[in-house]
Amino acid sequence: MSDSPFLPDTNKQFAWDSTSLGWFKECPRKYYLSMIRGLRGRAVEESVHLRWGGLYHAALELYDRLTFEGVEREQAIRDVVRYIFTKTWDTAKGVPVAFEHNTKTRPNLVRSVLWYLEYFRDDNAHTVRLANGKPAVELSFRLPIDDSIVLCGHLDRVVHWPQGGGHFVMDRKTTSSAIGSYYFDQYKPDNQMSLYSFAGAAILSSPIKGVIIDAVQIGVGFSRFARGLTYRSQSELDEWLDETYRWIQKVHTAVDEDFWPANDKSCHHYGGCVFRKVCGAAPQVREQILESDYEVRPWNPLESR
Amino acid sequence: MTDQPLSTLDRLYSIDPKDLTDEQIDQIIAEYRQHFGVFAADEAAGIKPRTPRKAKLKTEEAKAETRDILKDLGLRS
C-alpha cells in the first residue's frame, strides 16, 4: 500500500507527477474528478492499451537490464521472447491471452519488441550506471523540491548517447498514428518531458540534454519506428520549475475555495476528454452519470512500478 | 510485400511457453528478422504495408454490421 499523495486530512496534493499536474493544467474540473475523487472511465479499451504498453516497456526493460549485466545480445533477445510468451499465456485456460484489439495483440507485441531491437541494433546509447552500481532503467523517482512538494515519476531509462553529445532520458512511446516531425513537436513544450529532464539531471547530479523519444507506430501488419529528441536547457528547466510552483499554488487555492471550473477549450483535445459527457450534461444530472459510467480507481503518483 | 506473419509462427504461438525449446525461440526470432528485413526494404522502396486479409475482412464485416444497424433504425434503406 502506497502513502497518500495528499497532505493529511486534506485534499491538498503534495506528491506530484506529470499526469496529475497535466490534469489541472488542462482543466481544473478534470483534475478534481480524476485526482481528488479518483474517478476513471469504465472503458475496457483503456486497460488493453495499458496492459499491452506495460508489457512492451517491460520486455525492453528486461533487454536493457540483461545487456547491462553483460549478457550477450542474442541470449538477451531469447530471454526477452520467452518472457513475452510467458507473460501473454493464460496458464489457467492453456491458451494465449486474448487482448481483444486489432493492433494490440500478442504477435504484434512480439513483433514490435523484436523489430525495435533490429531497428536500433547499432544504437550506441548505453545505459548509465547509477552510483549504487545498478542500471538506470525503469527508475521510479521522488524528488522533494521544498517542504511540501515532492515531484514523482518513472523514467524508462537514462543513457549516455555519444551521438547526441551527452546524457539523455530515454522514453519509449507507442502510438497508432503515423510518426512525423509534428508527432515529436508535441513534446516541446511539454510538462512530462520537462519533468523527466529535471529528474534525470537530479538523479545523475549532472546536466541532461533532454529526452530521446523512441516512438513506435503499431499497425496491423507492421511496427514503424522513429527517434525524436526534445532538448531542455537549464534556463528552460528553471522556468518550468518556477511555473510548477505557481501551478501547485493555484491547485491549493482551488481546494481552499472548492471551486473547479471546467476549461471548455480543452474538452475536445486528443479525441475528447473522458469527462466530456459529464460536463456536457446539465449540472443536476452529472452525479448520476458519474455514478453509472465511472468507477473509483485513485491515481497515486507515489506508486512505484 | 510485407504481410502478417506467418503460418510457422501461428503454430509456435499455440505452444505453452514452458514447452518452447530454444530452437523454437530462435526460429521465432529468425522469422521476425526476415519479416523486418522485408518491411525495411519495402519502406525504402516507398511500398506501403499491406493490410492483412484477415483485418480487411474484419473491416468489411464491421461496415456490413453498421449498415444493418442503420437499416434497423430506419436510417438507411
XYZ file of C-alpha atoms in Angstrom:
382
model
C 0.000 0.000 0.000
C 1.454 3.344 -1.028
C 1.295 6.505 1.043
C -1.329 9.083 0.230
C -0.253 11.830 -2.197
C -2.342 14.312 -0.190
C -1.354 16.197 2.945
C -3.012 14.532 5.981
C -6.743 15.220 6.314
C -6.805 17.493 3.287
C -7.303 17.378 -0.466
C -4.064 19.260 -0.923
C -1.736 17.177 -3.044
C 1.955 17.247 -2.166
C 3.256 14.383 -4.362
C 3.024 15.434 -7.999
C 3.679 13.632 -11.239
C 3.288 14.883 -14.775
C -0.100 13.206 -15.137
C -1.781 14.884 -12.178
C -0.162 18.256 -12.866
C -1.212 17.891 -16.505
C -4.828 17.276 -15.494
C -5.009 20.596 -13.658
C -3.234 22.445 -16.460
C -5.782 21.058 -18.914
C -8.827 21.694 -16.793
C -9.427 22.234 -13.055
C -12.572 20.097 -13.158
C -10.749 17.251 -14.857
C -8.166 17.405 -12.071
C -10.882 17.415 -9.406
C -12.701 14.413 -10.870
C -9.570 12.422 -11.741
C -7.279 13.169 -8.850
C -9.321 14.264 -5.869
C -12.278 11.953 -6.498
C -10.150 9.297 -8.209
C -12.680 8.659 -10.981
C -11.910 6.884 -14.250
C -13.986 5.712 -17.171
C -15.140 2.100 -17.126
C -13.877 1.604 -20.684
C -12.206 -1.748 -21.333
C -10.223 -0.116 -24.133
C -8.062 1.788 -21.669
C -6.934 -1.355 -19.895
C -5.926 -3.088 -23.158
C -3.608 -0.228 -24.051
C -2.185 -0.052 -20.549
C -1.555 -3.774 -20.359
C -0.054 -4.071 -23.837
C 2.069 -0.930 -23.366
C 3.216 -2.177 -19.971
C 4.421 -5.452 -21.485
C 6.180 -3.635 -24.341
C 8.052 -1.477 -21.820
C 8.793 -4.391 -19.508
C 10.231 -6.503 -22.322
C 12.597 -3.764 -23.458
C 13.494 -3.015 -19.855
C 14.464 -6.672 -19.434
C 16.673 -6.453 -22.508
C 18.337 -3.295 -21.141
C 18.974 -4.951 -17.775
C 20.351 -8.171 -19.236
C 22.764 -6.457 -21.617
C 23.825 -4.081 -18.837
C 24.742 -7.148 -16.771
C 26.867 -8.410 -19.651
C 24.503 -10.974 -21.157
C 25.305 -11.374 -24.840
C 22.786 -9.779 -27.237
C 21.409 -12.947 -28.820
C 20.859 -14.629 -25.474
C 19.192 -11.481 -24.115
C 16.811 -11.469 -27.083
C 15.950 -15.133 -26.483
C 15.200 -14.351 -22.844
C 13.016 -11.418 -23.857
C 10.994 -13.512 -26.321
C 10.479 -16.212 -23.713
C 9.411 -13.535 -21.226
C 6.782 -12.133 -23.597
C 5.429 -15.556 -24.478
C 5.153 -16.456 -20.813
C 3.543 -13.172 -19.771
C 0.957 -13.431 -22.530
C -0.046 -17.033 -21.835
C -3.206 -17.759 -19.887
C -1.992 -20.666 -17.754
C -5.438 -21.376 -16.316
C -7.007 -21.861 -19.743
C -3.897 -23.112 -21.516
C -4.282 -20.594 -24.337
C -2.682 -17.297 -25.366
C -4.041 -14.171 -23.700
C -6.659 -12.532 -25.925
C -6.183 -8.774 -25.969
C -9.406 -8.204 -27.964
C -7.888 -5.432 -30.047
C -6.947 -5.278 -33.705
C -3.386 -3.981 -33.246
C -2.619 -4.596 -29.572
C -2.211 -8.350 -29.982
C 0.237 -10.952 -28.747
C 2.001 -11.436 -32.098
C 2.222 -7.673 -32.592
C 3.831 -7.359 -29.180
C 6.493 -9.903 -30.054
C 6.984 -8.281 -33.438
C 7.230 -4.744 -32.031
C 9.846 -5.691 -29.440
C 11.927 -7.745 -31.873
C 11.725 -5.099 -34.569
C 12.701 -2.417 -32.057
C 15.831 -4.400 -31.274
C 16.543 -4.758 -35.005
C 15.816 -1.128 -35.872
C 18.078 0.154 -33.073
C 20.572 -2.677 -33.460
C 23.543 -0.319 -33.912
C 22.378 2.264 -31.397
C 25.287 3.430 -29.272
C 23.167 4.882 -26.465
C 24.152 2.893 -23.403
C 22.516 2.623 -20.029
C 24.049 4.781 -17.311
C 25.381 3.032 -14.208
C 23.987 4.668 -11.057
C 26.096 5.465 -8.006
C 24.771 2.268 -6.376
C 26.038 0.237 -9.320
C 22.579 -0.513 -10.691
C 21.428 0.270 -14.224
C 19.429 3.473 -14.743
C 16.438 1.546 -16.069
C 12.781 1.920 -15.057
C 13.565 4.364 -12.296
C 10.768 5.465 -10.026
C 11.801 8.790 -8.523
C 10.602 11.016 -5.686
C 12.307 14.392 -5.558
C 11.442 16.726 -2.653
C 11.757 20.240 -4.024
C 10.626 22.003 -0.881
C 8.981 21.153 2.456
C 5.599 20.467 0.926
C 6.165 19.366 -2.671
C 7.573 16.100 -3.975
C 7.940 15.531 -7.705
C 7.438 11.900 -8.744
C 7.502 9.773 -11.843
C 9.106 6.929 -13.726
C 11.963 7.117 -16.203
C 12.222 4.300 -18.740
C 15.981 4.655 -18.966
C 18.837 7.149 -18.603
C 21.520 6.825 -21.233
C 24.798 8.275 -22.363
C 24.499 8.847 -26.078
C 27.745 9.910 -27.754
C 25.915 10.723 -30.978
C 23.790 13.250 -29.092
C 26.717 14.629 -27.108
C 25.798 13.650 -23.568
C 23.226 12.230 -21.198
C 19.565 11.841 -22.062
C 16.476 10.358 -20.519
C 15.029 7.783 -22.920
C 11.279 7.441 -23.169
C 9.508 4.837 -25.265
C 6.122 5.692 -26.715
C 3.578 3.638 -28.588
C 1.012 5.185 -30.899
C -1.475 4.171 -33.560
C -0.774 7.358 -35.524
C 1.863 7.947 -38.156
C 5.027 9.433 -36.701
C 6.213 12.604 -38.408
C 8.014 15.695 -37.188
C 4.681 17.029 -35.920
C 4.483 13.978 -33.652
C 7.665 14.977 -31.876
C 6.723 18.675 -31.875
C 4.087 17.877 -29.251
C 6.872 17.236 -26.722
C 8.138 20.803 -26.552
C 6.856 22.487 -24.592
C 5.609 19.522 -22.617
C 5.111 19.039 -18.925
C 6.167 15.369 -18.877
C 9.396 15.829 -20.829
C 10.388 18.841 -18.728
C 9.816 16.857 -15.546
C 11.792 13.907 -16.937
C 14.703 16.167 -17.869
C 14.608 17.802 -14.446
C 14.503 14.414 -12.708
C 17.213 12.889 -14.887
C 19.595 15.700 -14.034
C 18.765 15.405 -10.329
C 19.287 11.623 -10.313
C 22.619 11.853 -12.127
C 23.698 15.062 -10.372
C 24.854 16.238 -13.760
C 23.321 18.037 -16.726
C 20.909 16.265 -19.023
C 20.488 17.296 -22.641
C 16.850 16.324 -22.782
C 14.783 13.290 -23.708
C 15.206 10.753 -26.504
C 11.761 9.625 -27.620
C 11.756 6.231 -29.295
C 8.296 6.045 -30.790
C 6.626 3.116 -32.475
C 3.537 3.193 -34.631
C 1.702 -0.089 -34.202
C -0.109 -1.126 -37.359
C -1.976 -4.338 -38.054
C 0.857 -5.749 -40.143
C 3.838 -3.600 -39.203
C 5.616 -1.659 -36.450
C 7.272 1.551 -37.653
C 9.902 3.269 -35.508
C 11.309 6.754 -35.285
C 13.577 8.534 -32.838
C 12.954 12.127 -31.846
C 14.830 14.397 -29.471
C 13.480 17.075 -27.223
C 16.057 19.288 -25.543
C 15.813 21.223 -22.301
C 18.330 23.901 -21.298
C 18.952 24.764 -17.655
C 17.137 28.095 -18.059
C 14.143 26.292 -19.537
C 14.076 23.868 -16.625
C 14.388 26.746 -14.125
C 11.399 28.414 -15.738
C 9.417 25.159 -15.740
C 10.101 24.649 -12.038
C 9.089 28.239 -11.149
C 5.861 27.791 -13.061
C 5.248 24.413 -11.458
C 5.319 26.057 -8.007
C 2.769 28.565 -9.246
C 0.522 25.887 -10.723
C 0.546 23.971 -7.460
C -0.348 27.148 -5.578
C -3.304 27.543 -7.916
C -4.430 23.979 -7.153
C -4.265 24.611 -3.428
C -6.275 27.805 -3.865
C -8.897 25.826 -5.795
C -9.003 23.290 -2.940
C -9.471 26.078 -0.369
C -12.295 27.568 -2.425
C -13.637 24.158 -3.519
C -14.127 25.691 -6.959
C -13.404 23.595 -10.051
C -14.358 25.403 -13.234
C -14.332 23.447 -16.500
C -11.937 24.635 -19.173
C -14.240 24.268 -22.140
C -11.400 24.851 -24.583
C -9.817 21.543 -23.556
C -12.833 19.252 -23.812
C -12.181 18.122 -27.369
C -8.427 17.583 -27.380
C -6.883 14.167 -28.050
C -10.138 12.559 -29.079
C -12.094 14.182 -26.276
C -11.852 14.388 -22.500
C -13.053 11.292 -20.650
C -15.434 13.560 -18.686
C -16.811 15.415 -21.704
C -20.237 13.805 -21.405
C -20.381 14.772 -17.727
C -19.652 18.430 -18.324
C -21.904 18.375 -21.395
C -24.861 17.351 -19.229
C -26.973 19.580 -17.001
C -25.347 20.146 -13.589
C -28.197 18.411 -11.740
C -27.671 15.063 -13.561
C -23.874 14.942 -13.519
C -23.581 12.929 -10.327
C -25.858 10.247 -11.803
C -23.620 9.985 -14.872
C -20.518 9.792 -12.710
C -22.152 7.064 -10.675
C -23.166 4.951 -13.654
C -20.319 5.420 -16.129
C -17.238 5.857 -13.938
C -15.514 3.955 -11.202
C -13.173 4.916 -8.397
C -9.602 3.948 -9.201
C -7.417 6.502 -7.439
C -4.288 7.749 -9.129
C -1.275 7.795 -6.858
C 1.967 9.420 -8.051
C 3.775 7.742 -5.146
C 3.171 4.255 -6.506
C 6.300 2.628 -7.851
C 6.130 0.487 -10.958
C 5.459 -7.033 -49.807
C 5.031 -7.137 -46.061
C 2.398 -9.344 -44.615
C 1.191 -10.550 -41.284
C 3.287 -13.421 -40.040
C 3.221 -16.383 -40.697
C 1.892 -19.865 -40.516
C 5.024 -21.244 -38.857
C 4.621 -18.659 -36.153
C 0.931 -19.391 -35.750
C 1.891 -22.912 -34.736
C 4.554 -21.728 -32.312
C 2.162 -19.253 -30.750
C -0.143 -22.072 -29.753
C 2.536 -23.896 -27.727
C 2.608 -23.489 -23.973
C 5.671 -21.250 -23.414
C 7.151 -23.624 -20.856
C 7.380 -26.235 -23.637
C 9.045 -23.928 -26.143
C 12.579 -25.059 -26.919
C 15.496 -22.730 -27.516
C 15.460 -23.822 -31.140
C 11.827 -22.780 -31.476
C 12.596 -19.425 -29.880
C 15.427 -18.953 -32.366
C 13.010 -19.838 -35.143
C 10.596 -17.137 -33.955
C 13.398 -14.582 -33.854
C 14.597 -15.563 -37.320
C 11.091 -15.297 -38.781
C 10.610 -11.815 -37.404
C 14.051 -10.696 -38.519
C 13.251 -11.817 -42.012
C 9.909 -10.087 -41.860
C 11.592 -6.915 -40.588
C 14.066 -7.051 -43.474
C 11.216 -7.241 -45.979
C 9.387 -4.383 -44.287
C 12.502 -2.211 -44.200
C 13.168 -2.890 -47.886
C 9.552 -2.042 -48.734
C 9.795 1.181 -46.757
C 12.995 2.137 -48.532
C 11.285 1.463 -51.867
C 8.248 3.505 -50.857
C 5.916 0.491 -50.769
C 3.214 0.841 -48.160
C 2.473 -2.053 -45.807
C -0.423 -4.154 -47.000
C -3.327 -4.609 -44.637
C -3.584 -8.335 -43.963
C -6.544 -10.116 -45.471
C -7.989 -11.028 -42.077
C -8.011 -7.378 -40.972
C -9.642 -6.335 -44.244
C -12.342 -8.926 -43.748
C -12.967 -7.668 -40.231
C -13.326 -4.110 -41.547
C -15.788 -5.271 -44.183
C -17.747 -7.192 -41.546
C -17.870 -4.110 -39.314
C -19.115 -1.981 -42.204
C -21.814 -4.521 -43.018
C -22.843 -4.649 -39.380
C -23.110 -0.858 -39.254
C -25.218 -0.872 -42.423
C -27.582 -3.436 -40.847
C -27.931 -1.381 -37.673
C -28.678 1.762 -39.658
C -31.291 -0.174 -41.640
C -32.873 -1.467 -38.435
C -33.090 2.065 -37.161
C -34.676 3.173 -40.400
C -31.798 5.487 -41.154
C -30.775 3.680 -44.277
C -32.725 1.843 -46.932
